[in-house]
CSV table of C-alpha atoms and ligand atoms in Angstrom, one decimal:
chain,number,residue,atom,x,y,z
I,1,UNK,CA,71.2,118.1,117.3
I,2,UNK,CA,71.6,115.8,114.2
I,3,UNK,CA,74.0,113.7,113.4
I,4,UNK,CA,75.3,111.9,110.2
I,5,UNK,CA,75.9,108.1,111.0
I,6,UNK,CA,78.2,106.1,109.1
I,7,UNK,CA,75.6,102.9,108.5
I,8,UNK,CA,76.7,101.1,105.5
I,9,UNK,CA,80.5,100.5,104.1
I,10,UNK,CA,81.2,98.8,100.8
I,11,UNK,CA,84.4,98.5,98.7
I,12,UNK,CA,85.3,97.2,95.2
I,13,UNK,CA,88.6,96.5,94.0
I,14,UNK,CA,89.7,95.2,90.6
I,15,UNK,CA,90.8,91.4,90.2
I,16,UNK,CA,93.8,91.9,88.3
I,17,UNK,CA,97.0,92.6,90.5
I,18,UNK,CA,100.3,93.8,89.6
I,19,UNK,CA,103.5,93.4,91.5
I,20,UNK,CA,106.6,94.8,91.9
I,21,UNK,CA,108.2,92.3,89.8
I,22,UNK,CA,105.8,92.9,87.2
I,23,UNK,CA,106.9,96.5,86.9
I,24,UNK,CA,110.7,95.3,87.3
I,25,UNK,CA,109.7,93.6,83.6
I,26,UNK,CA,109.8,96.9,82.1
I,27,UNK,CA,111.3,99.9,84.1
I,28,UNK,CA,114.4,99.9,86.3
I,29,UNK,CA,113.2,99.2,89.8
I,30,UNK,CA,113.0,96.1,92.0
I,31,UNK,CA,110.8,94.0,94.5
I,32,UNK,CA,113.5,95.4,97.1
I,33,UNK,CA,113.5,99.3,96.7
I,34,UNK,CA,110.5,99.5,96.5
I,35,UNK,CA,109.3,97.5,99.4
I,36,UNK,CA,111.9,98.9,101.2
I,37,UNK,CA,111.0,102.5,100.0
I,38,UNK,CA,107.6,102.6,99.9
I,39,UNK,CA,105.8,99.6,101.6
I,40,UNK,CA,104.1,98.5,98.9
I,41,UNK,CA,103.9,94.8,97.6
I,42,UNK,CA,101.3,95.0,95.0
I,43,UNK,CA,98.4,97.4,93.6
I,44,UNK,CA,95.2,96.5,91.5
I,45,UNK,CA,94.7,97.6,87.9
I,46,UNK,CA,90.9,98.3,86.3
I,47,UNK,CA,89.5,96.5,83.3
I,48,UNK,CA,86.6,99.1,83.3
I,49,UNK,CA,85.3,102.8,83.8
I,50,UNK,CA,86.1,104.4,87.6
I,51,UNK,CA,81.9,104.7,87.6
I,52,UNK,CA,81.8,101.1,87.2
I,53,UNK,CA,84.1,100.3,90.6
I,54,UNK,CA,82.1,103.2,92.2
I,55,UNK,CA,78.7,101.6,91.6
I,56,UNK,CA,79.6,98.0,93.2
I,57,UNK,CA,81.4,100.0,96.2
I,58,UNK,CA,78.1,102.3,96.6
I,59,UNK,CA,75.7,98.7,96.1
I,60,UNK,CA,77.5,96.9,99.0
I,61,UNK,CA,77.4,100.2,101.1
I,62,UNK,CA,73.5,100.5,100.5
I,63,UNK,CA,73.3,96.7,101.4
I,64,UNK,CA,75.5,96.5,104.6
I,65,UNK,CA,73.1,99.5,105.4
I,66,UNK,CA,70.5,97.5,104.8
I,67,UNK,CA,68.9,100.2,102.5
I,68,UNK,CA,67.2,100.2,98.7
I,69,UNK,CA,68.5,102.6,96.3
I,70,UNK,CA,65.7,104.9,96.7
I,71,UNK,CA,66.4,105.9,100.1
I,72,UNK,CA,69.6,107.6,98.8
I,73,UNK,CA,68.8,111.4,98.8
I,74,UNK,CA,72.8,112.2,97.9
I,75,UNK,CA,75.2,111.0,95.9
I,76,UNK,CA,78.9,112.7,96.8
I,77,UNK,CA,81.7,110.9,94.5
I,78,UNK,CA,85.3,111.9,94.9
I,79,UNK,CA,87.9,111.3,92.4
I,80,UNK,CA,90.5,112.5,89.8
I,81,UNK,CA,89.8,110.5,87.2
I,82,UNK,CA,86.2,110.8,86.0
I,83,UNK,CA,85.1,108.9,83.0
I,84,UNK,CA,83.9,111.9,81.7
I,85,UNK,CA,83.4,115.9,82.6
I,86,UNK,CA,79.9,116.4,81.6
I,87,UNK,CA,77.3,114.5,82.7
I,88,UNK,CA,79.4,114.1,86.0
I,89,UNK,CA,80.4,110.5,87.2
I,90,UNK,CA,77.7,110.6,90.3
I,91,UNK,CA,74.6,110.8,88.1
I,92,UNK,CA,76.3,107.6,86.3
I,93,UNK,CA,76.2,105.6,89.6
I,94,UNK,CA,72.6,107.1,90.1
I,95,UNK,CA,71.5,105.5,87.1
I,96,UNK,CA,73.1,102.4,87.6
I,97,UNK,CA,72.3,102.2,91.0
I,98,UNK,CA,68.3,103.1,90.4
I,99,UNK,CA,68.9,105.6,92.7
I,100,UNK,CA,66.3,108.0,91.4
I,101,UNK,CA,65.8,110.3,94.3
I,102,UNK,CA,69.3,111.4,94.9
I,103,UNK,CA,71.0,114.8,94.1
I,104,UNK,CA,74.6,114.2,92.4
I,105,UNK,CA,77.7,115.9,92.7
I,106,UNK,CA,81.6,115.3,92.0
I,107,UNK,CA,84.6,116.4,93.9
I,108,UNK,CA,88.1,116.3,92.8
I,109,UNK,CA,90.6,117.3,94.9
I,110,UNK,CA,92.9,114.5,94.4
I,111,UNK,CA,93.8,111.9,96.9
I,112,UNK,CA,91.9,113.8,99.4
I,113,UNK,CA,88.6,113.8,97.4
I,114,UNK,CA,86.9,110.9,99.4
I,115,UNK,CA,87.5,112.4,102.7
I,116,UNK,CA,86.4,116.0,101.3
I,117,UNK,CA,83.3,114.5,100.3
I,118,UNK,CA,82.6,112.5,103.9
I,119,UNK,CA,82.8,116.4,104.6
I,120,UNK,CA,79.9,117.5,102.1
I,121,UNK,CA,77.4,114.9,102.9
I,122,UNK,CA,78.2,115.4,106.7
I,123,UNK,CA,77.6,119.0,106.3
I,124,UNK,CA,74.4,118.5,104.1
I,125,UNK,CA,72.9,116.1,106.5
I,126,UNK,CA,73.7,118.0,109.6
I,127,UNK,CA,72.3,121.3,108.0
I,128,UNK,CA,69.2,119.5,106.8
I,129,UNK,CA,69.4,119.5,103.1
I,130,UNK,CA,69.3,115.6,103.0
I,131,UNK,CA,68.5,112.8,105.3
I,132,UNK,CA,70.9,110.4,103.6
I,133,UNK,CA,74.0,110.4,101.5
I,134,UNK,CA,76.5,108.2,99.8
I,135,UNK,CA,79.6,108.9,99.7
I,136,UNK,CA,82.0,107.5,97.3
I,137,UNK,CA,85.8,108.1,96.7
I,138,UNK,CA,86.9,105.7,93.4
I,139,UNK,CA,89.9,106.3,90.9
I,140,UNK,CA,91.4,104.5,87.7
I,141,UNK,CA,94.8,106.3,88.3
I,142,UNK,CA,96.4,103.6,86.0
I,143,UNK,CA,94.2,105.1,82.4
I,144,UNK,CA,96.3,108.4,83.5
I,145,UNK,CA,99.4,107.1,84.4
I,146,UNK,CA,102.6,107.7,83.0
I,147,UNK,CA,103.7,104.1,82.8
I,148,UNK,CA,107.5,105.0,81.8
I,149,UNK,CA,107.9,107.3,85.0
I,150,UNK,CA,109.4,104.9,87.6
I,151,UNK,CA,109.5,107.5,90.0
I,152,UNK,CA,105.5,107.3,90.0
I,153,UNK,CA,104.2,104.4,88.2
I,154,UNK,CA,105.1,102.0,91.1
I,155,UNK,CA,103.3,104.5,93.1
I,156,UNK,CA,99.6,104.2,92.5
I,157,UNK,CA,97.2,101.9,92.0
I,158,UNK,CA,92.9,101.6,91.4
I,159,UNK,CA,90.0,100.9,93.5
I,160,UNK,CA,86.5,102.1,95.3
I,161,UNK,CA,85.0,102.9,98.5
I,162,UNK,CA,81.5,103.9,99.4
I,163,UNK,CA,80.2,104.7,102.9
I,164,UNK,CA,76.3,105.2,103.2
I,165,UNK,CA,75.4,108.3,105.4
I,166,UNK,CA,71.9,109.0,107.4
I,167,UNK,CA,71.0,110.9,110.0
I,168,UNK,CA,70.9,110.3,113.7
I,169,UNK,CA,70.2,111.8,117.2
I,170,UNK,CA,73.1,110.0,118.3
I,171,UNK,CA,76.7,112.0,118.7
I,172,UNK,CA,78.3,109.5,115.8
I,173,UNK,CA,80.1,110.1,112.6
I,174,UNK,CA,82.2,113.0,111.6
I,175,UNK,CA,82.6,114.9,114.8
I,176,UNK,CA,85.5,117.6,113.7
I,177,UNK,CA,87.4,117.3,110.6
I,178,UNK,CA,90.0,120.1,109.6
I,179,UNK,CA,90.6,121.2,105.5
I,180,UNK,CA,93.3,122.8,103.9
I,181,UNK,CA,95.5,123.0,100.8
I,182,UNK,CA,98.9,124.1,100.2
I,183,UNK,CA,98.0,125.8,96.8
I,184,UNK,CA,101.6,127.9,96.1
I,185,UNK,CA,103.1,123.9,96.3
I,186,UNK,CA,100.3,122.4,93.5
I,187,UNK,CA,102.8,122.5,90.4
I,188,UNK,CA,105.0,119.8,92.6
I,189,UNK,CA,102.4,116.8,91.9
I,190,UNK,CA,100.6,117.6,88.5
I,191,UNK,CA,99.4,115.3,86.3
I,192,UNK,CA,99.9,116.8,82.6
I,193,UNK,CA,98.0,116.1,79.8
I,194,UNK,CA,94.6,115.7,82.6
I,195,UNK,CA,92.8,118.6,81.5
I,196,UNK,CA,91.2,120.9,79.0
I,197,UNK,CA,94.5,123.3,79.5
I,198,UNK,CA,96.0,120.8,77.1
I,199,UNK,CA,93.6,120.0,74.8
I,200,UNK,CA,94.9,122.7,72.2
I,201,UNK,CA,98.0,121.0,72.6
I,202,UNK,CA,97.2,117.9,70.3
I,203,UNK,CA,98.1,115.9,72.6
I,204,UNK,CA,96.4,112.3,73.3
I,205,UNK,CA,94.4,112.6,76.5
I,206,UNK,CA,95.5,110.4,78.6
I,207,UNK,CA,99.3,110.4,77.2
I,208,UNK,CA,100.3,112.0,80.3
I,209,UNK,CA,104.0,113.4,82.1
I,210,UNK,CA,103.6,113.8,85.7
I,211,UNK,CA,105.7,116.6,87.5
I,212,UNK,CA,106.5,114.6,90.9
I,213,UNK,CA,109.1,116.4,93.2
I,214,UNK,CA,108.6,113.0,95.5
I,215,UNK,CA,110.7,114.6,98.7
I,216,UNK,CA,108.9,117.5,98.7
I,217,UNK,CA,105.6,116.1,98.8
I,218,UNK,CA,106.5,113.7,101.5
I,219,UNK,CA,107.6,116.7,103.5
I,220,UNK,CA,104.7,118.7,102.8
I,221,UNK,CA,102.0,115.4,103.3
I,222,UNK,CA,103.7,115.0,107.1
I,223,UNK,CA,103.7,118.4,107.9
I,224,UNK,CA,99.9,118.7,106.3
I,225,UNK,CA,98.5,115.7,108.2
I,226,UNK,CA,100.4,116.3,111.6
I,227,UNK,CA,98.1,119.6,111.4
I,228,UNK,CA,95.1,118.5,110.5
I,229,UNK,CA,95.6,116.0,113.1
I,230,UNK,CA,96.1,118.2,115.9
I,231,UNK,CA,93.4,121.1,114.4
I,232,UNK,CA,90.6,118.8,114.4
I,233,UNK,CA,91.9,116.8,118.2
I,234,UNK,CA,91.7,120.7,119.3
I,235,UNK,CA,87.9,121.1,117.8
I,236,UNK,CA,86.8,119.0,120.6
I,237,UNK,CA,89.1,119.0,123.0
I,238,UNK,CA,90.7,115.8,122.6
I,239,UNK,CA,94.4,114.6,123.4
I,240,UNK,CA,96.0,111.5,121.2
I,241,UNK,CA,95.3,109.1,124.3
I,242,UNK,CA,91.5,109.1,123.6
I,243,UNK,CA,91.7,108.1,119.6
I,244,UNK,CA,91.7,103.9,119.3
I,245,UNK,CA,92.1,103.9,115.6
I,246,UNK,CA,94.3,105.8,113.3
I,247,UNK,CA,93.3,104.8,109.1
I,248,UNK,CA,95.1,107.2,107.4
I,249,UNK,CA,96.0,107.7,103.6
I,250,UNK,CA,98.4,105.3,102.3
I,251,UNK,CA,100.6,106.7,100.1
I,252,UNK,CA,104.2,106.0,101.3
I,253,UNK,CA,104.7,103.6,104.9
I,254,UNK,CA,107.7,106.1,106.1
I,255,UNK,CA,105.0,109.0,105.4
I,256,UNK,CA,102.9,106.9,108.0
I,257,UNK,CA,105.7,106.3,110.0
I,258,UNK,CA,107.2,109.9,110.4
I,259,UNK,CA,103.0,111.3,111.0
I,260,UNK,CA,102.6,108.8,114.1
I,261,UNK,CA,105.7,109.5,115.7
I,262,UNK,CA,105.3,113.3,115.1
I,263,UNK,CA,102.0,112.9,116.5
I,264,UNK,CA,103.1,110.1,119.3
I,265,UNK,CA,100.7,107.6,117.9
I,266,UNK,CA,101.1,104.1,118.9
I,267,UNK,CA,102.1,101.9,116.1
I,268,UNK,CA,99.4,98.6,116.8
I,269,UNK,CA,96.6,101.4,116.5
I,270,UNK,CA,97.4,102.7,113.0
I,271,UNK,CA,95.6,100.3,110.0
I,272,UNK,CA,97.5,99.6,107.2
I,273,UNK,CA,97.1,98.0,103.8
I,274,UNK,CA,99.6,99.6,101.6
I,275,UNK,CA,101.4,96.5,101.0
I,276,UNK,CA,97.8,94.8,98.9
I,277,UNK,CA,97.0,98.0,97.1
I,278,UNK,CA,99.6,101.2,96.9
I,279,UNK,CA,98.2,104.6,96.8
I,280,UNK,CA,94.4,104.6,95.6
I,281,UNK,CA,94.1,108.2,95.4
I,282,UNK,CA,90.8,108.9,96.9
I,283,UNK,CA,89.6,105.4,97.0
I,284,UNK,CA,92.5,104.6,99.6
I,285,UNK,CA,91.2,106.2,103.0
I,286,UNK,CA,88.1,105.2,102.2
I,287,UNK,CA,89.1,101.6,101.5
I,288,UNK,CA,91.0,101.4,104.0
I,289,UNK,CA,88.6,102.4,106.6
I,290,UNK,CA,86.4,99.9,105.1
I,291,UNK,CA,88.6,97.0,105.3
I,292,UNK,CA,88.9,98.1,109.4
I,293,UNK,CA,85.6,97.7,109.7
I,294,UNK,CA,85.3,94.6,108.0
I,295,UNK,CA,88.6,93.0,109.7
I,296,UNK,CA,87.6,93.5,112.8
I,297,UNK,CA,89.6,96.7,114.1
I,298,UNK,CA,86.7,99.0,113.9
I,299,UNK,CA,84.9,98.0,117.2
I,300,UNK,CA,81.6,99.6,118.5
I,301,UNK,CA,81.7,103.5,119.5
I,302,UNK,CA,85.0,103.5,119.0
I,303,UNK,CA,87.1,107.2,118.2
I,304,UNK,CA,88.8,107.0,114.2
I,305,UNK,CA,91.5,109.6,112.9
I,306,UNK,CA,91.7,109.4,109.5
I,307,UNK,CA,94.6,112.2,107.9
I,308,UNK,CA,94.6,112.4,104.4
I,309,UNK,CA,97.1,114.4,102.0
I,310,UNK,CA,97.1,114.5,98.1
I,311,UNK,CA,97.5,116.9,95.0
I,312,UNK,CA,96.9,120.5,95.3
I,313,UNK,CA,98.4,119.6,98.2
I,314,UNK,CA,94.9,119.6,99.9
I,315,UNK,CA,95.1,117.9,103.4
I,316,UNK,CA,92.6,116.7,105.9
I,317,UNK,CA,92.3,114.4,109.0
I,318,UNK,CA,88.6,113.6,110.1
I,319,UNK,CA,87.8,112.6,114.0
I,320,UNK,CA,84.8,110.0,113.0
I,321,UNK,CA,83.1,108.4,116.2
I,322,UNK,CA,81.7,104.9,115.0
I,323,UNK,CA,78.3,103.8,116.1
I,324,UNK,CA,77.0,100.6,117.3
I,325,UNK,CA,76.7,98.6,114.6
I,326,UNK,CA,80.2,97.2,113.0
I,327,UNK,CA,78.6,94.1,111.7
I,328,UNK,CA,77.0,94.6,107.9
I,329,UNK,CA,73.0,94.1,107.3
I,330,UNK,CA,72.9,92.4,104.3
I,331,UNK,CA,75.5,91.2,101.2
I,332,UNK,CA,75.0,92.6,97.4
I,333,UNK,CA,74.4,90.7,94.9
I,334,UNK,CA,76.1,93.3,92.2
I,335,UNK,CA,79.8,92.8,90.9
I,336,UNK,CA,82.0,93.8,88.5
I,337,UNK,CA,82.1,91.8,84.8
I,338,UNK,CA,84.8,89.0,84.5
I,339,UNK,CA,87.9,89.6,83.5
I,340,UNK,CA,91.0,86.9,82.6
I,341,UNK,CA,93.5,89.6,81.8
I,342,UNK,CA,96.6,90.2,84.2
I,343,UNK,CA,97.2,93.2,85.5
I,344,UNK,CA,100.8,93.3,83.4
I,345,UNK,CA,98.4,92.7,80.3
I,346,UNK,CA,95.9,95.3,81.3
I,347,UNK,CA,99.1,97.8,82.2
I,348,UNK,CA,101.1,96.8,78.4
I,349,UNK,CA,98.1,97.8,76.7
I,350,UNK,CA,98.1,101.5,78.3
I,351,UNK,CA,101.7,102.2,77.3
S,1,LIG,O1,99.2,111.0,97.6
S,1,LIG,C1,100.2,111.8,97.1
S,1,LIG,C2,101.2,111.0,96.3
S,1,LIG,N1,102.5,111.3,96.5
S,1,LIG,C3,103.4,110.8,97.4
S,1,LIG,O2,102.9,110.1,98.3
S,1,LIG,C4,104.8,110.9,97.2
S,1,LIG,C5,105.6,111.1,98.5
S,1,LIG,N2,107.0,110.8,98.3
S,1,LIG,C6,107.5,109.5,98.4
S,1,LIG,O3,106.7,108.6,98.7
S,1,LIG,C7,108.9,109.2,98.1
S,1,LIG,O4,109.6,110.5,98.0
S,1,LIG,C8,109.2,108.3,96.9
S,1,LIG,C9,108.7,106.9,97.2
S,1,LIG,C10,108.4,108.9,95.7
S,1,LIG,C11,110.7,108.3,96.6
S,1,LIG,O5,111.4,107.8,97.7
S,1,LIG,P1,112.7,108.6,98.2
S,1,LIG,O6,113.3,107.9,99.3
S,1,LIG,O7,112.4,110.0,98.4
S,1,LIG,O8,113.7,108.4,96.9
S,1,LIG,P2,114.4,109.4,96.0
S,1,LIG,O9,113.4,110.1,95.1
S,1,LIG,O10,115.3,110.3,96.8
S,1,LIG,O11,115.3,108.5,95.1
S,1,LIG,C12,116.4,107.7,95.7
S,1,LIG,C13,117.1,107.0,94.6
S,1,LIG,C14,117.4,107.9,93.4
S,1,LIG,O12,118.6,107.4,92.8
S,1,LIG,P3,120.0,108.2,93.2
S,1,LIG,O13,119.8,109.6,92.7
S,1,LIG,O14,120.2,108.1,94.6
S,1,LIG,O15,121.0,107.4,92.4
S,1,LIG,C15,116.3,107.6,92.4
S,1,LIG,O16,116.7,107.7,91.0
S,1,LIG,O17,116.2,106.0,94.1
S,1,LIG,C16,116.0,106.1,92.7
S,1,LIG,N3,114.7,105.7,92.3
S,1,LIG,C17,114.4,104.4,92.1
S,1,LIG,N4,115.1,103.3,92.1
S,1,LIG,C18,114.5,102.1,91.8
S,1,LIG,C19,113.6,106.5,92.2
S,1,LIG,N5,112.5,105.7,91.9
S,1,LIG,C20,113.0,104.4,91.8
S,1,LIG,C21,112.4,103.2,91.6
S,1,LIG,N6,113.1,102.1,91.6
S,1,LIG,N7,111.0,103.1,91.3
């Protein structure tokens, strides 16, 4: 049987930070409620394209592999907020990247889009249609945010994940996952203005109005995870006891809170970094599980549950066995272009 082993991890995340108290400067919300509410501290905003995160995450993911562009035989990029609809985003990061022998494809299907692609390239690798894969899962939420919204703007924030895919004989990476999406609740998280539906509307693209019933959604991400949790457990016959890492999406820390103790997950094993970035969309599970490898929590054959919720509301949870390796190959030379602006100067100019 083949495999698809997780053997490079790379992230990128923008310089410029904004914190709560830079959005207190200009809505009606404070360092207090939304720590308090939310667990988030701060969240990164992007000076360039979503491709342009994507193709420094995917670069350190081929280096930590220890792998040239040319191996790549698959790109998978997940995200909501493409650059552009035609050419897609993942032949952008082919052609940056040099990555000439790689099929491309997008996935959108919101904050879950990074996880759903770990699912394609698993799939394709496993079946034989590619030896290797990238997978990506990047977003500039903040070019479609509705800045005046406080009920979401202090939500979100931008960033990029890559994971570099190959196969193996050895039982390793995605090992069960389980899919689904909540499609009668989609209209309760939409973003407005995001599509060609309202392009005979004359409106700006990008001038967006999010519909955000934030309860409901938070209802609907617990009850979502705490079944793709215990779906893909049952896939292979697994109770919570044998799972020694839980990286799941970050959206809200009392969404995190309410999933483990519905689930009976020990606190000290869940990863969190909600407080540095906010909700990434799909970058965040990816980034996330990046940042456990790279801190240290990701140890050697060790069992992963990573849940995942987002617009649609698609959900997911994915039982990933790691390999041996948890130590990267090599470093990349590639980063992003300078910047000196703030993040508060990045965000007044999108308003
Ligand atoms: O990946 C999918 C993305 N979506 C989500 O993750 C959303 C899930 N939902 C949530 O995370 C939470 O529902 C929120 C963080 C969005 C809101 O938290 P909440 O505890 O459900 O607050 P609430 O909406 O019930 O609002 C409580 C109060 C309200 O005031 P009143 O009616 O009690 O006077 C709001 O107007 O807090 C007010 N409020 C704020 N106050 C200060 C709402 N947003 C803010 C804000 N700053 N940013």
């Amino acid at each position: 049987m083949t495999y698809a082993a997780i053997t490079g991890w790379g992230k990128c995340l923008p310089p410029a930070i904004l914190s709560n108290d830079d959005l207190a400067t200009f809505l009606d919300t404070n360092d207090e409620w939304i720590t308090s509410r939310t667990g988030m501290k701060e969240r990164r905003i992007s000076h360039v394209d979503v491709s342009e995160l994507a193709y420094v995450a995917a670069a350190n993911a081929l280096a930590a592999a220890g792998k040239r562009a040319e191996d790549v035989e698959l790109i998978v990029f997940g995200s909501t907020t493409f650059d552009e609809m035609c050419p897609n985003a993942a032949s952008n990061v082919q052609r940056l990247l040099g990555a000439c022998n790689a099929a491309c494809m997008d996935v959108n299907t919101a904050c879950t889009s990074g996880m759903y692609s770990l699912t394609v390239a698993t799939a394709m690798i496993k079946s034989g249609v590619v030896n290797s894969a990238l997978v990506i899962g990047a977003e500039v939420v903040s070019r479609i945010m509705e800045w005046s919204n406080r009920n979401v703007s202090i939500l979100f924030g931008d960033g990029a994940a890559a994971l570099y895919l190959e196969t193996s004989e050895i039982r390793q990476g995605v090992l069960a996952e389980s899919l689904g999406c909540y499609g009668e609740s989609r209209d309760i998280l939409s973003v407005q203005g995001w599509g060609l539906k309202y392009a005979d509307k004359k409106r700006i693209l990008g001038e967006t109005s999010w519909a955000f019933s934030g309860q409901e959604i938070f209802k609907k991400a617990v009850k979502g995870m705490t079944q793709a949790c215990e779906r893909a457990l049952a896939k292979l016959g697994l109770q919570t006891e044998a799972i020694d890492l839980i990286v799941p999406h970050q959206a809200n820390l009392r969404i995190i809170d309410s999933l483990t103790k519905n689930m009976k997950l020990p606190k000290e094993k869940v990863f969190i970094n909600i407080e540095r970035y906010g909700n990434m969309s799909a970058a965040t599970t990816l980034v996330a599980l990046v940042e456990a490898v790279q801190e240290g929590y990701v140890t050697a054959n060790c069992n992963i549950l990573v849940p995942a919720f987002g617009g649609g509301l698609t959900w997911s949870a994915h039982l990933i066995k790691w390999g041996a390796r948890t130590h990267a190959i090599a470093q990349s030379e590639v980063s992003l272009p300078e910047t000196t602006q703030t993040g508060l100067e990045l965000v007044q100019a999108l308003r």
